[in-house]
XYZ file of N, CA and C in Angstrom:
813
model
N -85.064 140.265 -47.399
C -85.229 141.068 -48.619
C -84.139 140.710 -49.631
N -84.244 140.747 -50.828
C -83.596 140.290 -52.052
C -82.437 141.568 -52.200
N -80.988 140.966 -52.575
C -80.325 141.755 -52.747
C -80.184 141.732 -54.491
N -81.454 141.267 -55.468
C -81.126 141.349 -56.493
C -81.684 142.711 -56.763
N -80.606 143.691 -57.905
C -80.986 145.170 -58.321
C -82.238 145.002 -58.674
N -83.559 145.489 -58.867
C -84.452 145.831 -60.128
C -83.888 146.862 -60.764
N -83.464 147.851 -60.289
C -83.515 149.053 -61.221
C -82.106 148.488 -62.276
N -80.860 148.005 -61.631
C -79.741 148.188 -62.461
C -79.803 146.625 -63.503
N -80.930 145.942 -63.178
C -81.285 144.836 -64.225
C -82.556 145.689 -65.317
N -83.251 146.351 -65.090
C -83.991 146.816 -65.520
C -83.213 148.039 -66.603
N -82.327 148.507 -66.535
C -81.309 149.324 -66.836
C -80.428 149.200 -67.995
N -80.184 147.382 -67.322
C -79.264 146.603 -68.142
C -80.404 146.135 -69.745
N -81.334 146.233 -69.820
C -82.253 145.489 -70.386
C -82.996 146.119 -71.599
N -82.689 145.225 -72.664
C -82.926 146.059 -73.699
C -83.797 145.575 -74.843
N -84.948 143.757 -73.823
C -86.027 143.608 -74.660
C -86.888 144.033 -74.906
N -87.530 143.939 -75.780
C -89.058 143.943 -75.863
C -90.357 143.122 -74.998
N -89.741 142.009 -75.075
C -90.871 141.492 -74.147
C -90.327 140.418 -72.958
N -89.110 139.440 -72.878
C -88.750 138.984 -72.184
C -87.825 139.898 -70.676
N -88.300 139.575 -69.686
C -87.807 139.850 -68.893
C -88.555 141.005 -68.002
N -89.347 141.391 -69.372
C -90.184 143.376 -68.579
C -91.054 142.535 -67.670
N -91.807 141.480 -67.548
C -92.211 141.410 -65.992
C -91.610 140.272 -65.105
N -90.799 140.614 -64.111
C -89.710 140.217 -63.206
C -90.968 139.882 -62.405
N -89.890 138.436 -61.961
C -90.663 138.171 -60.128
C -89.191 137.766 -59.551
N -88.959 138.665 -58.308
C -87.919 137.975 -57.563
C -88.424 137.576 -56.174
N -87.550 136.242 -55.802
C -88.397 135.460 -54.465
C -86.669 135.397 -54.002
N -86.826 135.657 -52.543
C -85.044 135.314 -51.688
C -85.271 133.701 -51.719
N -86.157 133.339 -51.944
C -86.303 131.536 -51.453
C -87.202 130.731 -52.587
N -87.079 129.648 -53.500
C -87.875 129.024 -54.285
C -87.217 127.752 -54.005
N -88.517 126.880 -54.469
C -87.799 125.704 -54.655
C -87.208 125.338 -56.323
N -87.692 125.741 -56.818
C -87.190 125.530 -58.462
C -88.165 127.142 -58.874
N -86.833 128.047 -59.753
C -87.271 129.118 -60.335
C -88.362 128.404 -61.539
N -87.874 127.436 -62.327
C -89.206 126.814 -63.578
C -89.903 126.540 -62.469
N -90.507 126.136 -61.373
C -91.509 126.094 -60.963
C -92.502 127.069 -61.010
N -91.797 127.827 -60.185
C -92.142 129.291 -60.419
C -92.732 130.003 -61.554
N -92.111 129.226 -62.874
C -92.291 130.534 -64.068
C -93.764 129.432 -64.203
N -94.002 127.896 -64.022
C -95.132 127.565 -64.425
C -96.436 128.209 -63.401
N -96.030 128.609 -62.746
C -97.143 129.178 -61.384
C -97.793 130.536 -61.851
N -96.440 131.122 -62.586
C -96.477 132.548 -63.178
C -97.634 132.373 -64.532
N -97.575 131.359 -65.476
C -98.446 130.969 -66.645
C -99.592 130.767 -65.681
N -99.850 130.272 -65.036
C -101.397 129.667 -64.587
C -101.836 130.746 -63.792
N -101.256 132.141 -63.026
C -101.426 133.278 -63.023
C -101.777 134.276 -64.226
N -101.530 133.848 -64.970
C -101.935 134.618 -66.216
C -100.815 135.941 -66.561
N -99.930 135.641 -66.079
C -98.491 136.502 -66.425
C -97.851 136.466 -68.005
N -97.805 137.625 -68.373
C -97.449 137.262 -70.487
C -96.142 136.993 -70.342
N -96.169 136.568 -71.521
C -95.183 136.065 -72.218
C -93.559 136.848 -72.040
N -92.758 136.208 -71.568
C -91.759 136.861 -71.510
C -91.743 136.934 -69.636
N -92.403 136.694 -69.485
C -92.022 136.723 -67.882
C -90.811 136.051 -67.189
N -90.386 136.713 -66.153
C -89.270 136.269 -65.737
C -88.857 136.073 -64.145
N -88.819 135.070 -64.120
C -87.980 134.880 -62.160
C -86.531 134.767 -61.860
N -86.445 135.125 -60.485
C -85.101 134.940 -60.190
C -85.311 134.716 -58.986
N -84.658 133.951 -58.248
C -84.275 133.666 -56.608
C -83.208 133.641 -56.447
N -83.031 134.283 -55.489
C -81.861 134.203 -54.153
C -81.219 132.506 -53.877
N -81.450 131.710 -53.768
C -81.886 130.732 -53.445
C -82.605 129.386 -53.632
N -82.482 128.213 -54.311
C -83.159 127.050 -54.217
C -82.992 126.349 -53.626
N -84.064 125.575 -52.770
C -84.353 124.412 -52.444
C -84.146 123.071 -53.364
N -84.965 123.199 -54.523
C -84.996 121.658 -55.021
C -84.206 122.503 -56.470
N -83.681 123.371 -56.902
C -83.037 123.183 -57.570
C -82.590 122.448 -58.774
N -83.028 122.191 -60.130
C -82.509 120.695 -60.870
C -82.371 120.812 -62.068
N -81.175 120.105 -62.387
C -80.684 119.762 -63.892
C -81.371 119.047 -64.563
N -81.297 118.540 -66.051
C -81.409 117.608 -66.523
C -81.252 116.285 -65.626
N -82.568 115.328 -66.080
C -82.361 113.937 -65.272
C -83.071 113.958 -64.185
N -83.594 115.500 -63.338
C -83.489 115.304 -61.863
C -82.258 115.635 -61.263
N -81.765 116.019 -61.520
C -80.421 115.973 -60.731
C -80.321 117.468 -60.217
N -80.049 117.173 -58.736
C -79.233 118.876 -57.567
C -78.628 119.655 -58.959
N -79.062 121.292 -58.931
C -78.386 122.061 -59.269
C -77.715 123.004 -58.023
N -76.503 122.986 -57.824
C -75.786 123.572 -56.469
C -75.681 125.289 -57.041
N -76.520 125.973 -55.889
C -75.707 127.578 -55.851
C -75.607 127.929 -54.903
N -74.756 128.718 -54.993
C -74.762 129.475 -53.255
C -75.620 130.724 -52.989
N -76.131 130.965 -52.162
C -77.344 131.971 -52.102
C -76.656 133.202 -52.092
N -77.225 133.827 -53.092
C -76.561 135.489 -53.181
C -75.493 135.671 -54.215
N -75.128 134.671 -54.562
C -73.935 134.535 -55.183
C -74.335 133.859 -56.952
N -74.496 133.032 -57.300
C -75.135 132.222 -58.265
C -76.450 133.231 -59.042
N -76.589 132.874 -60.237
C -77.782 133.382 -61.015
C -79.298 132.267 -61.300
N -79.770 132.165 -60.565
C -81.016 130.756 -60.747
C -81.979 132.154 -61.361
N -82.375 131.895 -62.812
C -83.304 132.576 -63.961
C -84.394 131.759 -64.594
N -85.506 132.005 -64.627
C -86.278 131.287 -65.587
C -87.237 132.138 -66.089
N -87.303 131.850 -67.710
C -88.488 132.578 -68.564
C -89.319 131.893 -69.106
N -90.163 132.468 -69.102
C -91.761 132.158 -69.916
C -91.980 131.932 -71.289
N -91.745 131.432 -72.123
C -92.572 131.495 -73.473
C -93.556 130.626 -73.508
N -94.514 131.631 -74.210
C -95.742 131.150 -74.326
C -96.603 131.488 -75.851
N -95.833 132.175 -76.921
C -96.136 132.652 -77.891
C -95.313 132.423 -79.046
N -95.580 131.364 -80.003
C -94.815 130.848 -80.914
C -94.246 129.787 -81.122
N -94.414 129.022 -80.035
C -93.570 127.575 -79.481
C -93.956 126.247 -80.245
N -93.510 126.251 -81.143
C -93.370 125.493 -82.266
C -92.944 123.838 -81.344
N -93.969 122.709 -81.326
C -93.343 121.547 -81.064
C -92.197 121.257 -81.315
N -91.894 121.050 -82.637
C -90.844 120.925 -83.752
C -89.281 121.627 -83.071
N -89.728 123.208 -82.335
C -88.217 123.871 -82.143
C -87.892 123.185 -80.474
N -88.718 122.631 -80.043
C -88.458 122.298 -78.658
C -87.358 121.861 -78.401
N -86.925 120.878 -79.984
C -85.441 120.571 -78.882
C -83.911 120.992 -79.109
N -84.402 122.018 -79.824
C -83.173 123.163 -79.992
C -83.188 124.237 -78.529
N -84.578 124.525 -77.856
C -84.690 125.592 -77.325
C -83.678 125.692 -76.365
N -83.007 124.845 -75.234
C -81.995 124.552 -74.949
C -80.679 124.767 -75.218
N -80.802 124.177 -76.574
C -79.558 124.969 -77.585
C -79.559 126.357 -77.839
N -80.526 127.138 -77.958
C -80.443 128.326 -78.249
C -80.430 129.139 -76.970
N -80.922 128.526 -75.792
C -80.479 129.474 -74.709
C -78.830 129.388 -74.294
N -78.495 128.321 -74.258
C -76.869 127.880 -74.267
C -76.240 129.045 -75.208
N -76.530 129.348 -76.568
C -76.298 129.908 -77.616
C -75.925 131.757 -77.262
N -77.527 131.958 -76.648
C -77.570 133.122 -76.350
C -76.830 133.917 -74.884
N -76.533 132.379 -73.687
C -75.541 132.922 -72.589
C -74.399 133.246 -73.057
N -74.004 131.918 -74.101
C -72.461 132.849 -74.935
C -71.944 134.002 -75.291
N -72.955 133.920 -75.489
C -73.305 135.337 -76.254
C -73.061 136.699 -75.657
N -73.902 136.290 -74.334
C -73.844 137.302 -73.628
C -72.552 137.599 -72.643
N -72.076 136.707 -72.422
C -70.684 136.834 -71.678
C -68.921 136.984 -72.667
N -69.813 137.480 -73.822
C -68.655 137.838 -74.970
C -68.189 139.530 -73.848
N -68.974 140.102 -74.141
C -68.611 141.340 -73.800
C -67.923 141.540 -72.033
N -67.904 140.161 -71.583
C -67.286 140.508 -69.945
C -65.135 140.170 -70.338
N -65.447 139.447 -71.926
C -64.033 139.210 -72.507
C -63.835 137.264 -72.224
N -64.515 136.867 -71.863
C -65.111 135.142 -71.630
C -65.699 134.972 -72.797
N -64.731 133.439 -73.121
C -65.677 132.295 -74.486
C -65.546 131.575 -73.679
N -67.180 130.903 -73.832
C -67.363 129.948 -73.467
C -67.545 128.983 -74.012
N -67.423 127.407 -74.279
C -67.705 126.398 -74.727
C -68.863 126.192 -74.689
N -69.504 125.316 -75.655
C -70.489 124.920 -75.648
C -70.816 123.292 -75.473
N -71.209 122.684 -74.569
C -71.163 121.020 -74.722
C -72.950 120.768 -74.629
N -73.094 119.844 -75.568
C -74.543 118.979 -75.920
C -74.861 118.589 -74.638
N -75.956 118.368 -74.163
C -76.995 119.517 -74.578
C -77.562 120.979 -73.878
N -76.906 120.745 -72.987
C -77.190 122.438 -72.186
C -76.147 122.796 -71.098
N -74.740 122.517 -71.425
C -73.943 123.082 -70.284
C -72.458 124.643 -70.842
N -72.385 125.084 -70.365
C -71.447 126.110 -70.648
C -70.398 125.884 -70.183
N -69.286 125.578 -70.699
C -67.887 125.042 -70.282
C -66.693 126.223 -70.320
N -65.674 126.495 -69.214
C -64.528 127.613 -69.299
C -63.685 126.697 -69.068
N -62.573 126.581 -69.456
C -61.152 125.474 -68.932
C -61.855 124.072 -68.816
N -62.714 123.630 -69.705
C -62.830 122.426 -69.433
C -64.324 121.892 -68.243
N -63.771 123.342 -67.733
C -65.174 123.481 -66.330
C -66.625 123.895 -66.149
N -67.972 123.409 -65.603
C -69.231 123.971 -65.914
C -68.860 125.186 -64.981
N -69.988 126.198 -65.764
C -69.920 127.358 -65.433
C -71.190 127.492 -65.389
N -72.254 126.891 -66.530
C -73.451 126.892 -65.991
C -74.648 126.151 -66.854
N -75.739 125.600 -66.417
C -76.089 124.440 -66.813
C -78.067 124.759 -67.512
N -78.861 124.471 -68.226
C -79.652 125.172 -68.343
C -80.674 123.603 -68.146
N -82.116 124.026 -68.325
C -82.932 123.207 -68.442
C -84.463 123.832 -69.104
N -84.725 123.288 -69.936
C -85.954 123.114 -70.596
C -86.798 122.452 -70.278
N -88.290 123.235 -70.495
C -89.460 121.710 -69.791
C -90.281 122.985 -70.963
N -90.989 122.134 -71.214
C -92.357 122.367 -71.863
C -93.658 122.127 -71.627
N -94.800 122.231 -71.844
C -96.444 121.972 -71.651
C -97.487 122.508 -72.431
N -97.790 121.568 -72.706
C -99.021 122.183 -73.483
C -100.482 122.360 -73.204
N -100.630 123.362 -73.835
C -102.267 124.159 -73.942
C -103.292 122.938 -73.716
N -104.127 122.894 -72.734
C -105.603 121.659 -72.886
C -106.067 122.645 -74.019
N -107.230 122.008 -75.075
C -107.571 121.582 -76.130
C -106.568 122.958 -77.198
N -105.718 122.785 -77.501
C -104.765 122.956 -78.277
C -105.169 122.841 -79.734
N -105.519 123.616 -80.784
C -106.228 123.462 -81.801
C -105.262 122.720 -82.698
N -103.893 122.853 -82.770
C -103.135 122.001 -83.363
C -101.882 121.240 -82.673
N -102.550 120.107 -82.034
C -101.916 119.796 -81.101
C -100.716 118.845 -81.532
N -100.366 118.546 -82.506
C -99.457 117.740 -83.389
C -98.295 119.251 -83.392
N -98.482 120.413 -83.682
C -97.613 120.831 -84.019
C -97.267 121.904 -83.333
N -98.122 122.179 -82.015
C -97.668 123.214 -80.638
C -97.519 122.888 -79.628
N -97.006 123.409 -78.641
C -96.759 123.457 -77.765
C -97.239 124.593 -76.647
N -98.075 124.372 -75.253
C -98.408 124.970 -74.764
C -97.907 126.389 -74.238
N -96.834 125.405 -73.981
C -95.598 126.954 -73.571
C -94.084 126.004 -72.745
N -93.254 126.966 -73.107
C -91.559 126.685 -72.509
C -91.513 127.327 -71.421
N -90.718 126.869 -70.435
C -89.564 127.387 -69.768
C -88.506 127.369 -70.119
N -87.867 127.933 -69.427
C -86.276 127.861 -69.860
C -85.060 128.403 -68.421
N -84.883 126.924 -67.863
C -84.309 127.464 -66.336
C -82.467 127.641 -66.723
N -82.030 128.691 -66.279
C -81.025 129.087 -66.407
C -79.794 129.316 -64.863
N -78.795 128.211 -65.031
C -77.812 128.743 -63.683
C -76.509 129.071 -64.235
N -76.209 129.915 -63.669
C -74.842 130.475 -63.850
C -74.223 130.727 -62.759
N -73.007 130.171 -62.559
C -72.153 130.692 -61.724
C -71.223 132.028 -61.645
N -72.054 132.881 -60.483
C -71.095 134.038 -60.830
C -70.543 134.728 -59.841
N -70.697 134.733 -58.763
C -69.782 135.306 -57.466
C -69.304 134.359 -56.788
N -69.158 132.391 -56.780
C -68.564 132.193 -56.746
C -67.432 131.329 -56.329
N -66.594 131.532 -55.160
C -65.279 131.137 -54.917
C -65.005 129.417 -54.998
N -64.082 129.007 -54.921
C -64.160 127.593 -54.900
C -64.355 126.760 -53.403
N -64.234 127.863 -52.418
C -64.967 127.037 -51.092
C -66.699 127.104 -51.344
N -67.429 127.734 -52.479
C -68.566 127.852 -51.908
C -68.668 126.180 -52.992
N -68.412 125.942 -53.574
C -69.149 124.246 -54.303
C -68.534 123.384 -53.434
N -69.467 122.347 -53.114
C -68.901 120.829 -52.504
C -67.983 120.386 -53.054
N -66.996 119.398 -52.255
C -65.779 118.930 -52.596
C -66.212 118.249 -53.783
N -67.205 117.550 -54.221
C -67.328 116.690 -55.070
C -67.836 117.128 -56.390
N -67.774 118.574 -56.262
C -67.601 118.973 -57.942
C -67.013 119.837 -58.147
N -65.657 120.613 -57.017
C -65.074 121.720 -57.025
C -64.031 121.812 -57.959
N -63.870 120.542 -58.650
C -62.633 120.736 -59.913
C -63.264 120.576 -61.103
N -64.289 120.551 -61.088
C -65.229 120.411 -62.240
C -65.934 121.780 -62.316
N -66.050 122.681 -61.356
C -66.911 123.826 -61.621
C -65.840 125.073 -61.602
N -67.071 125.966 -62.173
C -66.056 127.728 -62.238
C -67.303 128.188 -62.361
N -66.921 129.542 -62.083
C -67.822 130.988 -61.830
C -67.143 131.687 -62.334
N -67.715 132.994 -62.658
C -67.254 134.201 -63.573
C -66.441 134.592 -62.302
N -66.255 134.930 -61.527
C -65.595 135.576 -60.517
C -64.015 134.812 -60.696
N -64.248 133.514 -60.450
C -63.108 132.825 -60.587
C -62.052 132.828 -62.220
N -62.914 132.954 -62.877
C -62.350 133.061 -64.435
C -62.142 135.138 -64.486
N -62.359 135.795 -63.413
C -61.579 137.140 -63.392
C -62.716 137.649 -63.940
N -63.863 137.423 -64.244
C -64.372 138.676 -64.394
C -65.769 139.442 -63.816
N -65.092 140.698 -63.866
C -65.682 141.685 -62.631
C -67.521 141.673 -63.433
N -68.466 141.112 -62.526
C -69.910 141.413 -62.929
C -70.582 141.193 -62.279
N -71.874 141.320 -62.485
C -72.969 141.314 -61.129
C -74.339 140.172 -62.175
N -74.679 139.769 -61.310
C -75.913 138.566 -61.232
C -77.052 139.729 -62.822
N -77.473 140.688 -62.162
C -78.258 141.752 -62.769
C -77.764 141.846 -64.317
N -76.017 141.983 -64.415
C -75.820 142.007 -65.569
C -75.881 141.455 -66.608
N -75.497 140.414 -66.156
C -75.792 138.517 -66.474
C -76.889 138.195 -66.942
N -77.945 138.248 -65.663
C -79.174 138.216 -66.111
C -79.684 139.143 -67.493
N -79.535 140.184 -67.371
C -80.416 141.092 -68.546
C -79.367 140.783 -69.568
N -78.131 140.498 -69.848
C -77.138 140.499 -71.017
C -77.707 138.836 -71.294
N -78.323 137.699 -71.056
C -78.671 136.836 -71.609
C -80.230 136.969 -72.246
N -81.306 137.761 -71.481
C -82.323 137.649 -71.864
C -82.287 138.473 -73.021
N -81.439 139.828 -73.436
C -80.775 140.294 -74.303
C -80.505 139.469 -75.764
N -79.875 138.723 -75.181
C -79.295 138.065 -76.345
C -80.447 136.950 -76.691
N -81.068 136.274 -75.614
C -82.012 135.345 -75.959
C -83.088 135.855 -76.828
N -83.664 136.568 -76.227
C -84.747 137.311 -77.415
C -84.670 137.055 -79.592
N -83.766 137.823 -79.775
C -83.705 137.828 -81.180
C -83.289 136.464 -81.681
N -82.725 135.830 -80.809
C -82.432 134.466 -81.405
C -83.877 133.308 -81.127
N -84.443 133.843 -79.973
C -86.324 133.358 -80.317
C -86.683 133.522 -82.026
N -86.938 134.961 -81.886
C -87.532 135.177 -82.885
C -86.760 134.489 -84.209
N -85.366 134.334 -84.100
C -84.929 133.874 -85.547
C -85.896 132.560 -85.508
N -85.781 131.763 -84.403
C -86.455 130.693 -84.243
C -88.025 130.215 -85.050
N -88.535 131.540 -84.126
C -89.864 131.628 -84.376
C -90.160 131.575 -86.549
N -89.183 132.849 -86.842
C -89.370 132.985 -88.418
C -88.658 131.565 -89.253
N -88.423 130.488 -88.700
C -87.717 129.604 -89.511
C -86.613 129.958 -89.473
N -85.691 130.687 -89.217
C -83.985 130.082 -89.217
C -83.404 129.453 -88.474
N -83.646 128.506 -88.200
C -83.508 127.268 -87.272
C -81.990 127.054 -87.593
N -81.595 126.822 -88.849
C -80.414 126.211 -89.357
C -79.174 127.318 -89.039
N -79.390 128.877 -89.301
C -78.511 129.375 -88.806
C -78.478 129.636 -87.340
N -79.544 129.131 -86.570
C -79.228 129.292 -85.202
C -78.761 127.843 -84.738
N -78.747 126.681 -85.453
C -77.803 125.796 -85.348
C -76.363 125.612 -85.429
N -75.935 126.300 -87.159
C -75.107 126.969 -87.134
C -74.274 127.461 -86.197
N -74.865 128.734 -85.771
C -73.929 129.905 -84.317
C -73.530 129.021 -83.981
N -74.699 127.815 -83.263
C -74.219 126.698 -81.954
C -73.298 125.811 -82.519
N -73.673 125.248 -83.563
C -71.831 124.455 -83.662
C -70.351 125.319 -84.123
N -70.413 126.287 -84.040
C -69.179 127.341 -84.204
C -68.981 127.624 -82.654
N -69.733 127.253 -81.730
C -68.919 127.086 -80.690
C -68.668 126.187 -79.679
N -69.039 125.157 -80.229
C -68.359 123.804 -79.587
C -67.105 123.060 -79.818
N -66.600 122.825 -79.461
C -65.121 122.357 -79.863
C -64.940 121.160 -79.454
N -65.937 120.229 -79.601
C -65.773 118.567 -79.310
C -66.064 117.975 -80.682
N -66.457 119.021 -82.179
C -66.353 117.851 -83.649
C -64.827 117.454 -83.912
N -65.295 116.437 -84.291
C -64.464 115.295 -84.384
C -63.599 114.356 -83.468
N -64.212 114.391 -82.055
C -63.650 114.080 -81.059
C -64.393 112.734 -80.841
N -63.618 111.768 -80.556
C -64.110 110.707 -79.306
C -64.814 110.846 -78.347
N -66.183 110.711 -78.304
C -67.253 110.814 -76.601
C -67.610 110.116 -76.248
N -68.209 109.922 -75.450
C -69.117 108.762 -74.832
C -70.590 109.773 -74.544
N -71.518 109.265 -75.505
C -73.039 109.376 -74.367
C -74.404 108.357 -73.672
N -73.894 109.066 -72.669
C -74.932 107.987 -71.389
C -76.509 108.160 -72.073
N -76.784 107.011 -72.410
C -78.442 107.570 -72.308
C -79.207 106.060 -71.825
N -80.353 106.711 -71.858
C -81.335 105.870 -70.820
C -81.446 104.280 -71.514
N -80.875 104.497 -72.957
C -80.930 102.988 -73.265
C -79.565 102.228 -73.028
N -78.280 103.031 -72.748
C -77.238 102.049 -72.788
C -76.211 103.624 -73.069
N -74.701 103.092 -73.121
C -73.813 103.931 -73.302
C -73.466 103.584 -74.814
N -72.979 105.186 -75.331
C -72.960 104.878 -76.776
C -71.184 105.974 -76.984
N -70.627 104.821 -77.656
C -69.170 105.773 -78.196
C -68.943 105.867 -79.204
N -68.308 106.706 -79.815
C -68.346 106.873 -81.265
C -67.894 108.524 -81.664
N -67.496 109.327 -82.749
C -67.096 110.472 -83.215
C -68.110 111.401 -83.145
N -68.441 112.698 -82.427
C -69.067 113.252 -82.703
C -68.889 113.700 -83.939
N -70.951 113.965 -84.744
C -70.256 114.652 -86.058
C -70.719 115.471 -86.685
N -72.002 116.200 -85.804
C -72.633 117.037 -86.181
C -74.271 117.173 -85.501
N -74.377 118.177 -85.509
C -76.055 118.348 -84.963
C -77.147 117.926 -86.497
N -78.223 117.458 -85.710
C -79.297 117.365 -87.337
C -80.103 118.318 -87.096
N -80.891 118.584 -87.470
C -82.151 119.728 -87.860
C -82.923 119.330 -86.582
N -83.055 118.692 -85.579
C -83.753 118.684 -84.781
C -83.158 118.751 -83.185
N -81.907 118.934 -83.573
C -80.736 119.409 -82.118
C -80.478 118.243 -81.513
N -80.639 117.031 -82.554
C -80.103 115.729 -82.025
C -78.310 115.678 -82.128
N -77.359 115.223 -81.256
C -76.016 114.878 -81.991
C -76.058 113.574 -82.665
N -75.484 113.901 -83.933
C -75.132 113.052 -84.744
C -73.518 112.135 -84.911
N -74.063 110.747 -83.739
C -72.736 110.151 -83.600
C -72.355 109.055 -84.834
N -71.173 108.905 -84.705
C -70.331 107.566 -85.957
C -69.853 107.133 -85.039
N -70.419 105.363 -84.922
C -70.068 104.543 -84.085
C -69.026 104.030 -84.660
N -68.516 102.944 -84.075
C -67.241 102.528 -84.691
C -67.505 101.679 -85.999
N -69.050 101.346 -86.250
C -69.074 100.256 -87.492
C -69.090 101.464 -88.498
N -69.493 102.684 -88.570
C -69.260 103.667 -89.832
C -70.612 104.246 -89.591
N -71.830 103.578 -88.869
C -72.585 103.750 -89.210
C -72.985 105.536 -88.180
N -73.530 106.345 -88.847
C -74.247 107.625 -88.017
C -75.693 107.834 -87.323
N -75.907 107.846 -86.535
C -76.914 107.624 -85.502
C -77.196 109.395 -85.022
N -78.619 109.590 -84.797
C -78.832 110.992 -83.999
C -79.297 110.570 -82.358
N -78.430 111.271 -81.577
C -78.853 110.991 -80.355
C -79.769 112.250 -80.033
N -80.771 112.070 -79.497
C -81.697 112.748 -78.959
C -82.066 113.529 -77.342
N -80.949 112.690 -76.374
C -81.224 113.144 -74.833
C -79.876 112.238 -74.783
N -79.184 112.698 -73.873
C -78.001 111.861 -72.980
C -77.123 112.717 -72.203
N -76.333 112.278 -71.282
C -74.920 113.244 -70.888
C -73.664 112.603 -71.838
N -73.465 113.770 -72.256
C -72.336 113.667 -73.201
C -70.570 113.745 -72.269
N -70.047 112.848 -72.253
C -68.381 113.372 -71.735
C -67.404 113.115 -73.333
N -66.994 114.188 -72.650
C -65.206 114.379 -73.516
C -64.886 113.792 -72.702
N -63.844 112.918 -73.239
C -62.565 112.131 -72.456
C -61.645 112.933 -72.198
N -60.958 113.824 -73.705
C -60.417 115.167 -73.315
C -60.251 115.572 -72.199
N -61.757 116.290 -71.952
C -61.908 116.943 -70.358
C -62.091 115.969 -69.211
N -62.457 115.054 -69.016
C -62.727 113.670 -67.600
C -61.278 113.704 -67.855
N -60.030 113.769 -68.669
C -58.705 113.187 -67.880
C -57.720 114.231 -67.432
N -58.793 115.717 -67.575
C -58.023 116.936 -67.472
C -58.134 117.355 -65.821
């Protein structure tokens, strides 16, 4: 049986439509799996999972997302109403946007690094992932999208024996950064915050929800490197464009939008 609250997440929770129908499983293999199982069930909009637990677990790339069972927040929601092709590749950004957000009030800022990780001391704290799909015969299929997920991990109970040696100086949990909270709180204080920043989405203010997000990153004007599938690229970060690409200056002057990559600070790799 699940030791996640309903009632004291339900409590905590103060949307309108994300989150009011919960599915919790002690065991999944990927919560976005889940939330797509939940769409082809015919579950509305705003639906929401949580597990105890993953199996296949995954970041950006494919890649292991590590939690410890009972301890860690593995979240994923549904949108299915409004999903603008066009905002897809902010949506990421704006859930990043809206965990900030929500862990203002535990007395935690968090960093923000391109394109979906939450940074404390330099360290992930928690990592998100986006997938999208669209509607079969889609009346405007140039400019929608079937529907989002939006998989969400956070580290929050914890300790540094529970991550493998091989990312234990690279990771943190709210527990470890001191502050006192529960999975439940977490959970409903992001879907909280996620909500209205949808909708800014949804009405066109794209730019001030770009905005928020570069007021809290603290890698402009820094030296990076990003990995992407065509080659490694270095150069000044120098800004996001209208489509949640980073906008790098390579060393010839010239500015380029990157679209998908892992981004490192050197900063942080020599910290």
């Amino acid at each position: 049986m699940s030791d996640f609250d309903r009632a004291a997440f339900d409590a905590a929770l103060r949307t309108r439509r994300l989150g009011r129908s919960l599915l919790v499983r002690d065991q999944a293999g990927s919560t976005n799996d889940l939330a797509w199982e939940a769409l082809a069930q015919g579950l509305p909009d705003g639906a929401t999972v949580v597990a105890e637990a993953q199996s296949q677990g995954r970041g950006r790339e494919g890649r292991r997302w590590h939690m410890a069972p009972g301890k860690g927040l593995a979240l994923s929601v549904l949108l299915h109403q409004g999903c603008d092709r066009r905002s897809f590749g902010v949506i990421s950004l704006v859930a990043g946007l809206a965990l900030a957000r929500a862990l203002e009030p535990l007395g935690l800022r968090a960093d923000l690094k391109w394109p979906n990780d939450l940074l404390v001391r330099g360290r992930k704290l928690s990592g998100i992932l986006a997938e999208s799909r669209r509607l079969p015969g889609a009346r405007n299929p140039d400019s929608t999208i079937e529907a989002a997920v939006i998989g969400v991990g956070v580290n929050v109970g914890e300790r540094p024996e529970d991550f493998p040696e091989a990312i234990r100086e690279r990771s943190t949990s709210l527990a470890i950064e001191g502050c006192d909270t529960t999975r439940e709180a977490v959970a409903a204080g992001f879907l909280n915050a996620l909500e209205p920043l949808w909708y800014e989405l949804q009405e066109g203010s794209r730019e001030a929800v770009l905005e928020a997000w570069r007021a809290r990153a603290g890698f402009w004007g820094q030296p990076v490197v990003v990995r992407t599938a065509g080659g490694e690229l270095s150069g000044i970060a120098r800004d996001l464009n209208p489509e949640g690409a980073l906008v790098l200056r390579l060393e010839s002057g010239i500015e380029i939008p990157v679209f998908a990559g892992d981004l490192e600070l050197p900063s942080l790799e020599a910290s």
